Structures are given as C-alpha cells and as structure tokens.
Coordinates of C-alpha atoms in Angstrom, one line a residue:
M26 CA 1.6 -4.0 3.8
E27 CA 4.5 -4.2 6.0
Q28 CA 6.4 -6.2 3.2
A29 CA 5.7 -3.0 0.9
A30 CA 6.9 -0.5 3.2
A31 CA 10.0 -2.2 4.2
H32 CA 11.2 -1.9 0.5
N33 CA 10.1 1.3 -0.6
G34 CA 13.5 3.1 -0.9
S35 CA 14.0 2.0 -4.3
G36 CA 12.2 5.1 -5.1
A37 CA 11.4 6.1 -8.6
G38 CA 15.1 4.9 -9.6
A39 CA 15.7 2.8 -12.6
A40 CA 16.6 -0.9 -12.1
P41 CA 18.2 -2.9 -14.8
A42 CA 18.9 -6.4 -14.5
A43 CA 22.2 -6.8 -12.6
G44 CA 25.2 -7.3 -14.8
A45 CA 23.6 -6.6 -18.0
A46 CA 24.9 -4.2 -20.5
R47 CA 22.3 -2.3 -21.8
P48 CA 21.9 0.7 -24.3
P49 CA 20.9 4.1 -22.5
A50 CA 17.0 4.6 -22.7
T51 CA 15.6 7.0 -25.2
P52 CA 14.1 10.4 -23.9
E53 CA 10.5 9.1 -24.9
G54 CA 11.2 5.8 -23.5
M55 CA 12.0 7.3 -20.0
A56 CA 9.2 9.9 -20.3
L57 CA 6.7 7.0 -20.9
A58 CA 8.2 5.0 -18.1
Y59 CA 8.2 7.6 -15.4
G60 CA 4.7 9.1 -16.6
S61 CA 3.2 5.8 -16.4
L62 CA 4.7 5.1 -12.9
V63 CA 3.4 8.5 -11.6
L64 CA -0.1 7.6 -13.0
M65 CA 0.1 4.0 -11.6
A66 CA 0.9 5.6 -8.0
L67 CA -2.0 7.9 -8.2
L68 CA -4.7 5.5 -9.1
P69 CA -4.6 3.4 -5.8
I70 CA -4.2 6.7 -3.7
F71 CA -7.4 8.3 -5.3
F72 CA -9.7 5.3 -5.4
G73 CA -8.4 3.6 -2.0
A74 CA -8.8 6.8 -0.1
L75 CA -12.6 7.1 -1.5
R76 CA -13.0 3.4 -0.4
S77 CA -11.5 4.1 2.9
V78 CA -14.4 6.3 3.7
S79 CA -17.1 3.6 3.4
C80 CA -14.7 1.0 4.6
A81 CA -14.6 3.2 7.8
K82 CA -18.4 3.0 8.2
S83 CA -18.6 -0.8 7.2
K84 CA -20.1 -3.1 9.8
N85 CA -19.0 -6.1 8.0
S86 CA -16.1 -7.7 10.1
S87 CA -14.1 -8.8 6.8
E88 CA -13.9 -5.5 5.6
M89 CA -13.0 -3.6 8.9
P90 CA -10.0 -1.4 8.7
E91 CA -7.1 -1.9 10.8
T92 CA -6.2 1.2 13.1
I93 CA -2.7 2.3 13.2
T94 CA -2.0 4.1 16.5
S95 CA 0.8 6.5 17.5
R96 CA 2.6 3.6 19.3
D97 CA 2.4 1.3 16.1
A98 CA 3.6 4.3 14.2
A99 CA 6.8 4.8 16.3
R100 CA 7.6 1.1 16.0
F101 CA 7.0 0.7 12.4
P102 CA 10.5 2.2 11.2
I103 CA 12.4 0.0 13.7
V104 CA 10.4 -3.2 12.5
A105 CA 10.8 -2.1 9.0
S106 CA 14.5 -1.8 9.2
C107 CA 14.8 -5.3 10.7
T108 CA 12.9 -6.8 8.1
L109 CA 14.9 -5.1 5.6
L110 CA 18.3 -6.0 7.0
G111 CA 17.1 -9.4 7.5
L112 CA 16.1 -9.9 3.9
Y113 CA 19.4 -8.6 2.6
L114 CA 21.5 -10.9 4.8
F115 CA 19.3 -13.8 3.7
F116 CA 19.9 -12.9 -0.1
K117 CA 23.9 -12.8 0.8
I118 CA 23.7 -16.1 2.9
F119 CA 21.2 -18.2 0.9
S120 CA 20.5 -18.8 -2.6
Q121 CA 18.5 -16.0 -4.3
E122 CA 16.6 -18.6 -6.6
Y123 CA 15.1 -20.6 -3.7
I124 CA 14.3 -17.4 -1.5
N125 CA 12.3 -15.9 -4.3
L126 CA 10.6 -19.3 -5.1
L127 CA 9.1 -19.1 -1.2
L128 CA 8.2 -15.4 -1.6
S129 CA 6.5 -16.0 -5.1
M130 CA 4.4 -18.6 -3.3
Y131 CA 3.3 -16.3 -0.5
F132 CA 2.6 -13.3 -2.8
F133 CA 0.9 -15.6 -5.3
V134 CA -1.7 -16.2 -2.4
L135 CA -1.8 -12.8 -1.1
G136 CA -2.0 -11.3 -4.5
I137 CA -5.1 -13.3 -5.7
L138 CA -6.8 -12.3 -2.3
A139 CA -5.9 -8.6 -2.9
L140 CA -7.0 -8.5 -6.4
S141 CA -10.1 -10.2 -5.8
H142 CA -11.0 -7.9 -3.3
T143 CA -10.1 -5.0 -5.5
I144 CA -12.2 -5.8 -8.5
S145 CA -14.9 -7.2 -6.5
P146 CA -16.7 -3.8 -6.4
M147 CA -16.6 -3.1 -10.0
M148 CA -17.4 -6.8 -11.1
N149 CA -20.6 -6.5 -9.3
R150 CA -22.0 -4.0 -11.7
F151 CA -21.7 -6.4 -14.4
F152 CA -23.7 -9.3 -12.9
P153 CA -27.1 -9.8 -14.1
A154 CA -29.9 -9.2 -11.7
N155 CA -30.8 -12.7 -11.9
F156 CA -27.5 -14.3 -11.2
P157 CA -27.9 -16.8 -8.2
N158 CA -25.8 -15.1 -5.4
K159 CA -25.6 -17.2 -2.3
Q160 CA -24.0 -15.9 1.0
Y161 CA -20.9 -17.7 2.5
Q162 CA -19.5 -17.3 6.1
L163 CA -15.9 -18.5 7.0
L164 CA -15.6 -18.8 10.8
F165 CA -12.8 -20.1 13.0
T166 CA -13.2 -19.8 16.8
Q167 CA -11.1 -21.0 19.7
G168 CA -12.6 -22.0 23.0
S169 CA -16.2 -22.5 24.0
G170 CA -18.7 -20.6 25.9
E171 CA -17.6 -17.1 27.6
T172 CA -14.1 -18.0 26.4
K173 CA -15.0 -18.2 22.7
E174 CA -12.9 -16.1 20.6
E175 CA -13.1 -15.4 16.9
I176 CA -9.9 -16.2 14.9
V177 CA -11.2 -15.7 11.4
N178 CA -15.0 -14.3 10.5
Y179 CA -14.9 -13.6 6.7
E180 CA -18.4 -13.3 4.9
F181 CA -18.4 -13.7 1.0
D182 CA -20.8 -14.7 -1.7
T183 CA -20.7 -16.4 -5.0
K184 CA -19.7 -13.2 -6.8
D185 CA -16.5 -13.0 -4.7
L186 CA -16.0 -16.4 -5.6
V187 CA -16.1 -15.5 -9.5
C188 CA -13.6 -12.6 -8.7
L189 CA -11.2 -15.0 -7.0
A190 CA -11.5 -17.5 -10.0
M191 CA -10.6 -14.6 -12.3
S192 CA -7.8 -13.2 -9.8
S193 CA -6.2 -16.8 -9.9
V194 CA -5.7 -16.5 -13.7
V195 CA -3.6 -13.5 -13.3
G196 CA -1.9 -15.5 -10.3
V197 CA -1.0 -18.4 -12.4
W198 CA 0.3 -16.0 -15.1
Y199 CA 2.4 -14.1 -12.6
L200 CA 3.8 -17.2 -11.1
L201 CA 4.8 -18.9 -14.4
R202 CA 6.0 -15.9 -16.4
K203 CA 6.7 -13.1 -13.6
H204 CA 5.5 -10.6 -16.3
W205 CA 5.7 -7.0 -15.4
I206 CA 2.1 -6.6 -16.2
A207 CA 1.0 -9.5 -13.7
N208 CA 3.5 -7.7 -11.4
N209 CA 1.8 -4.4 -11.5
L210 CA -1.7 -5.7 -11.2
F211 CA -0.8 -7.4 -8.0
G212 CA 1.1 -4.2 -7.0
L213 CA -2.0 -2.0 -7.8
A214 CA -4.2 -4.3 -5.7
F215 CA -1.7 -4.4 -2.7
S216 CA -1.4 -0.4 -2.6
L217 CA -5.2 0.1 -3.1
N218 CA -6.0 -2.3 -0.3
G219 CA -3.4 -0.8 1.9
V220 CA -4.6 2.6 1.4
E221 CA -8.2 1.3 1.9
L222 CA -7.8 -0.7 4.7
L223 CA -5.0 0.8 6.9
H224 CA -6.4 3.7 8.8
L225 CA -4.3 6.5 10.9
N226 CA -6.3 7.2 13.9
N227 CA -5.1 10.9 13.7
V228 CA -3.1 13.3 12.0
S229 CA -0.4 13.3 14.7
T230 CA 0.2 9.4 14.4
G231 CA 0.5 10.1 10.6
C232 CA 3.1 12.8 11.1
I233 CA 4.9 10.2 13.6
L234 CA 4.5 7.5 11.0
L235 CA 5.8 9.4 7.8
G236 CA 8.7 11.3 9.9
G237 CA 9.9 8.0 11.3
L238 CA 9.7 6.5 7.5
F239 CA 11.2 9.7 6.2
I240 CA 14.6 8.9 8.4
Y241 CA 14.3 5.1 7.6
D242 CA 14.3 5.9 3.7
V243 CA 16.8 8.3 4.0
F244 CA 19.4 6.2 5.6
W245 CA 18.9 3.0 3.9
V246 CA 19.3 4.6 0.5
F247 CA 22.0 7.0 1.1
G248 CA 23.8 5.3 4.0
T249 CA 24.1 2.0 2.6
N250 CA 23.4 -0.1 -0.7
V251 CA 20.9 -2.5 1.4
M252 CA 17.8 -1.0 0.2
V253 CA 18.5 -0.9 -3.7
T254 CA 20.1 -4.3 -3.3
V255 CA 17.2 -5.7 -1.8
A256 CA 14.7 -4.0 -4.3
K257 CA 16.7 -5.5 -7.2
S258 CA 17.2 -8.9 -5.8
F259 CA 13.5 -9.3 -4.6
E260 CA 11.3 -10.8 -7.1
A261 CA 7.9 -10.0 -5.7
P262 CA 5.3 -7.6 -6.5
I263 CA 6.4 -5.0 -4.0
K264 CA 6.9 -2.6 -6.4
L265 CA 5.5 -1.1 -9.5
V266 CA 7.8 -1.2 -12.7
F267 CA 7.4 0.1 -16.0
P268 CA 9.9 -0.7 -19.1
Q269 CA 12.0 2.1 -20.6
D270 CA 12.4 0.2 -23.7
L271 CA 8.9 -0.5 -24.2
L272 CA 8.8 1.5 -27.7
E273 CA 11.8 -0.6 -29.0
K274 CA 10.9 -3.9 -27.7
G275 CA 7.2 -4.1 -26.8
L276 CA 5.6 -6.1 -24.0
E277 CA 9.2 -8.1 -23.8
A278 CA 10.8 -5.0 -22.7
D279 CA 13.1 -5.6 -19.8
N280 CA 14.8 -2.2 -18.8
F281 CA 12.5 -1.1 -16.0
A282 CA 12.3 2.0 -14.0
M283 CA 10.4 1.1 -10.5
L284 CA 8.7 2.5 -7.6
G285 CA 8.1 0.8 -4.2
L286 CA 4.9 0.0 -3.0
G287 CA 5.5 1.9 0.3
D288 CA 6.3 5.0 -1.5
I289 CA 2.4 4.9 -2.5
V290 CA 0.7 3.2 0.6
I291 CA 2.7 5.4 3.3
P292 CA 1.7 8.9 1.8
G293 CA -1.7 7.3 0.5
I294 CA -3.0 6.3 4.1
F295 CA -2.2 9.9 5.3
I296 CA -4.1 11.4 2.1
A297 CA -6.8 9.0 3.0
L298 CA -7.0 10.5 6.3
L299 CA -7.3 13.9 5.3
L300 CA -10.1 13.0 2.9
R301 CA -12.1 11.6 5.9
F302 CA -11.3 14.8 8.0
D303 CA -12.6 16.7 5.2
I304 CA -15.7 14.9 5.3
S305 CA -16.0 15.0 9.1
L306 CA -16.0 19.1 8.6
K307 CA -19.3 18.9 6.9
K308 CA -18.3 21.8 4.4
N309 CA -18.9 19.9 1.3
T310 CA -15.4 20.6 0.3
H311 CA -12.4 18.1 -0.2
T312 CA -9.8 20.9 0.3
Y313 CA -7.0 19.0 2.3
F314 CA -7.4 15.8 0.2
Y315 CA -6.7 17.6 -3.1
T316 CA -4.1 19.8 -1.3
S317 CA -2.3 16.4 -0.2
F318 CA -3.1 14.8 -3.6
V319 CA -1.5 17.6 -5.6
A320 CA 1.2 17.8 -2.8
Y321 CA 2.0 13.9 -3.6
I322 CA 2.4 14.5 -7.3
F323 CA 4.6 17.5 -6.8
G324 CA 6.7 15.5 -4.4
L325 CA 6.9 12.4 -6.9
G326 CA 7.8 14.6 -9.6
L327 CA 10.5 16.1 -7.8
T328 CA 11.8 12.7 -6.9
I329 CA 12.3 11.9 -10.8
F330 CA 13.7 15.2 -11.4
I331 CA 16.6 15.1 -8.7
M332 CA 17.2 11.5 -9.4
H333 CA 18.1 12.3 -12.9
I334 CA 20.2 15.3 -12.1
F335 CA 22.4 13.3 -9.9
K336 CA 22.1 9.7 -11.6
H337 CA 21.3 7.9 -8.3
A338 CA 18.3 6.1 -6.9
Q339 CA 16.4 8.7 -4.6
P340 CA 14.4 7.8 -1.4
A341 CA 11.1 9.1 -2.5
L342 CA 9.8 9.6 0.9
L343 CA 12.5 12.5 1.3
Y344 CA 10.5 14.4 -0.8
L345 CA 6.8 13.2 -0.6
V346 CA 6.9 13.5 3.3
P347 CA 7.6 17.3 3.5
A348 CA 5.1 17.7 0.7
C349 CA 2.4 15.5 1.9
I350 CA 2.6 17.2 5.6
G351 CA 3.6 20.7 4.6
F352 CA 1.2 21.3 2.1
P353 CA -2.1 20.6 4.1
L354 CA -0.4 22.1 7.2
L355 CA 0.0 25.4 5.4
V356 CA -3.6 25.3 4.2
A357 CA -5.0 24.6 7.6
L358 CA -2.8 27.9 8.9
A359 CA -4.2 30.0 6.3
K360 CA -7.9 28.8 7.0
G361 CA -7.2 28.7 10.9
E362 CA -8.2 25.2 11.2
V363 CA -4.9 23.8 12.6
T364 CA -6.6 23.0 16.1
E365 CA -9.4 21.0 14.2
M366 CA -7.0 19.0 12.1
F367 CA -5.1 17.8 14.9
S368 CA -7.8 17.1 17.1
Y369 CA -9.6 14.8 14.4
E370 CA -9.6 11.5 15.8
E371 CA -10.7 8.0 14.3
T372 CA -11.9 5.4 16.6
S373 CA -11.8 1.7 15.6
T374 CA -14.6 -0.5 16.6
P375 CA -13.9 -1.8 20.2
K376 CA -12.6 -5.5 20.3
E377 CA -14.9 -7.7 22.4
V378 CA -13.0 -8.8 25.3
P379 CA -14.5 -12.4 26.4
G380 CA -16.4 -12.1 29.7
A381 CA -16.0 -8.4 29.8
S382 CA -18.7 -5.7 30.2
K383 CA -19.0 -3.1 27.3
E384 CA -17.6 -0.3 29.7
E385 CA -14.4 -2.5 30.2
T386 CA -14.2 -3.5 26.5
T387 CA -13.9 0.1 25.6
E388 CA -11.4 0.9 28.2
A389 CA -9.5 -1.8 27.0
D390 CA -9.6 -0.5 23.5
K391 CA -8.4 3.0 24.8
K392 CA -5.4 1.2 26.3
E393 CA -4.3 0.0 23.4
K394 CA -4.1 3.4 22.0

C-alpha cells in the first residue's frame, strides 16, 4: 500500500481533466459526489478493521498481517516523499502515456489479487455445500537443508480461483475502459486489504506514522503543486473518484471529485488498531473504535467544508490526524485508560531464522522492533 499512501494529498478535492472547460457542478451533483466519497471511505475502514481482528489470529501464512514498527513509521514519510517526487519528475521528463501504460499493467495484476482477496469471504457463502473444493499451495523456497528459506508460501483453494476469475473480468474492464466504477472497485479492494493486513504494533507507532504523514501531506499540498499534479496525472486506482455531473451525464460523467487511498488507509489502520485494543480490554464495548470512526467522519467532513470555503484542494490528513488521535485520547483521559492504551502491544509472529533456536528467533524478532 505504499503507492496509495504516497499520493493521498489530493484530499477530497475536485479534479477536472486538465485543460477542459467545464460548467460548474450543481449543488445536488456535488452533494451526491462528496456524500458517496465519504460512504466509500467508511466501508473499507469499518469492514477492514473487523477483518483485521481475525487476520491477527490467523495461522495461515498467506493471510498473516504485516506489522509496522516505530522504525518503519518514522521512515515512511521519507520514502513516500521520495516516491512522490520521483513520479513527479517522471511525468515531467517522460511521456505520460507510456508511464501510465506501465502503471496500468502493474495495478491490473495487483487489483485482481486485491479484489479476489476482498470478495472471497463473501463469495464462500454462495457456493453450494457439494461444491468440489480442492486445496492448493504455492510454495517457493531458496536453498536446501538447514539453509532452506521460504520466499512464497500461499495457500488457496478452488473457490479462491473462482473469485480470481471474477476479479479478472473487472481487471480487463479497467484496463480497456479505465471506467470510474472499475477504478473504485480496485480502490476499495486496495483500501480494505490495507486496513486488514497492515497492523500497527502499538498506539505510539500509530501516532508517529500519522504525525509524520500529517507534515508530509501539508508540505506537498500547500508547499508545492507536486501532490495535486501527480494525483491528476496518475491513471491508476490509487484514489476513489465520483462524478459531480452524474445526474446530467449518467455513467459517462467525467467531472470527478476524488479522495486519495492514503486518506483512507493511514487513518484506517490506526482505527483498526483501536478496535483490537478495545477487544483486548475484554469489556464487551468498542468505545475507542466507534470514537475514532466518528472522528474520521468529522475530519473528512471538515476537509470537504474547508475545501469549498477556500476553493483549493486540501490535505485531508491535516484534519483527519488531529481528529483520529485527539478524540480517542480525550476518551482515554476521561476513562483513566491512557496508560493501558499506550502500553497495549501487538506482537507479530516470530520469523523463523534458519539454524537458530526458538529463543534466538524471538530475540531477532525483537531487535527488528
């Protein structure tokens, strides 16, 4: 999900095609577009957070979450900035058409895999009980004997292959037409997978990540035109879009408002962490999850409101970060649970070090943190 996070600064800003004179969007069209963007942003956060709970308990190596440590969080804004600036220079130096062709092929493959993983749990309910389901395992190793190391270990079944075929239809549709609905299906799949599979190891790491990207977002949107330029030039499902002229032109509408996936995934993984923290308290309440979820709605609504006041694309994290961190922190202060919140720790499954004992493997895993 790095690509998504690197281009989140388009915020909730409108993004008409460059050089095209368009009539102003109607109030009804804008309300429908931004309301739809908010709803589409909430879905992957809510369901991704729920799925992250079972993902954290999974013993299937193909579904193991990727744990973000404080070191990763501190480096992320720097990596994202280099990626963003690199793409900006590429678009300035090379033909935009060829770059987008390469990116389309890359996201075509990623999108199919992400969408297949997203719809698989839902589709399993529709398969009949007598469906001939067979198990498969894709395993790549390096070396032999005690030095053997797993590169890829992915387990799947016949039902997953059916989901993959269905997702491929959407992929071909996106590749041939670049239709905004196909773009959004991939974007929603990327977002949900990001929230589900990217886990922060503790609240402090979440604060470091959100704080760093807060500065990153503000700088690249207000300080330069790099973020908005890349977001409008980048023909890939790294943003959700919704036409403001849908009521006038139907499905062929082309005057889009957009929201970067990073504005969904980055706050989303923090909200998912708070859900898992809620569950760890064993109080049968999801106070922090619902508080942060409402905070996200407030922050995104404020982004859209400010954008229309100043008529300029807004860095959504400028409003989302203080809301998503501040609201739960105030609740923790009121309940006297600040210590519990910041002492909550998620540990990733220790990675096996070839030829090392279990204690040495655990020690190596701790050093990574």
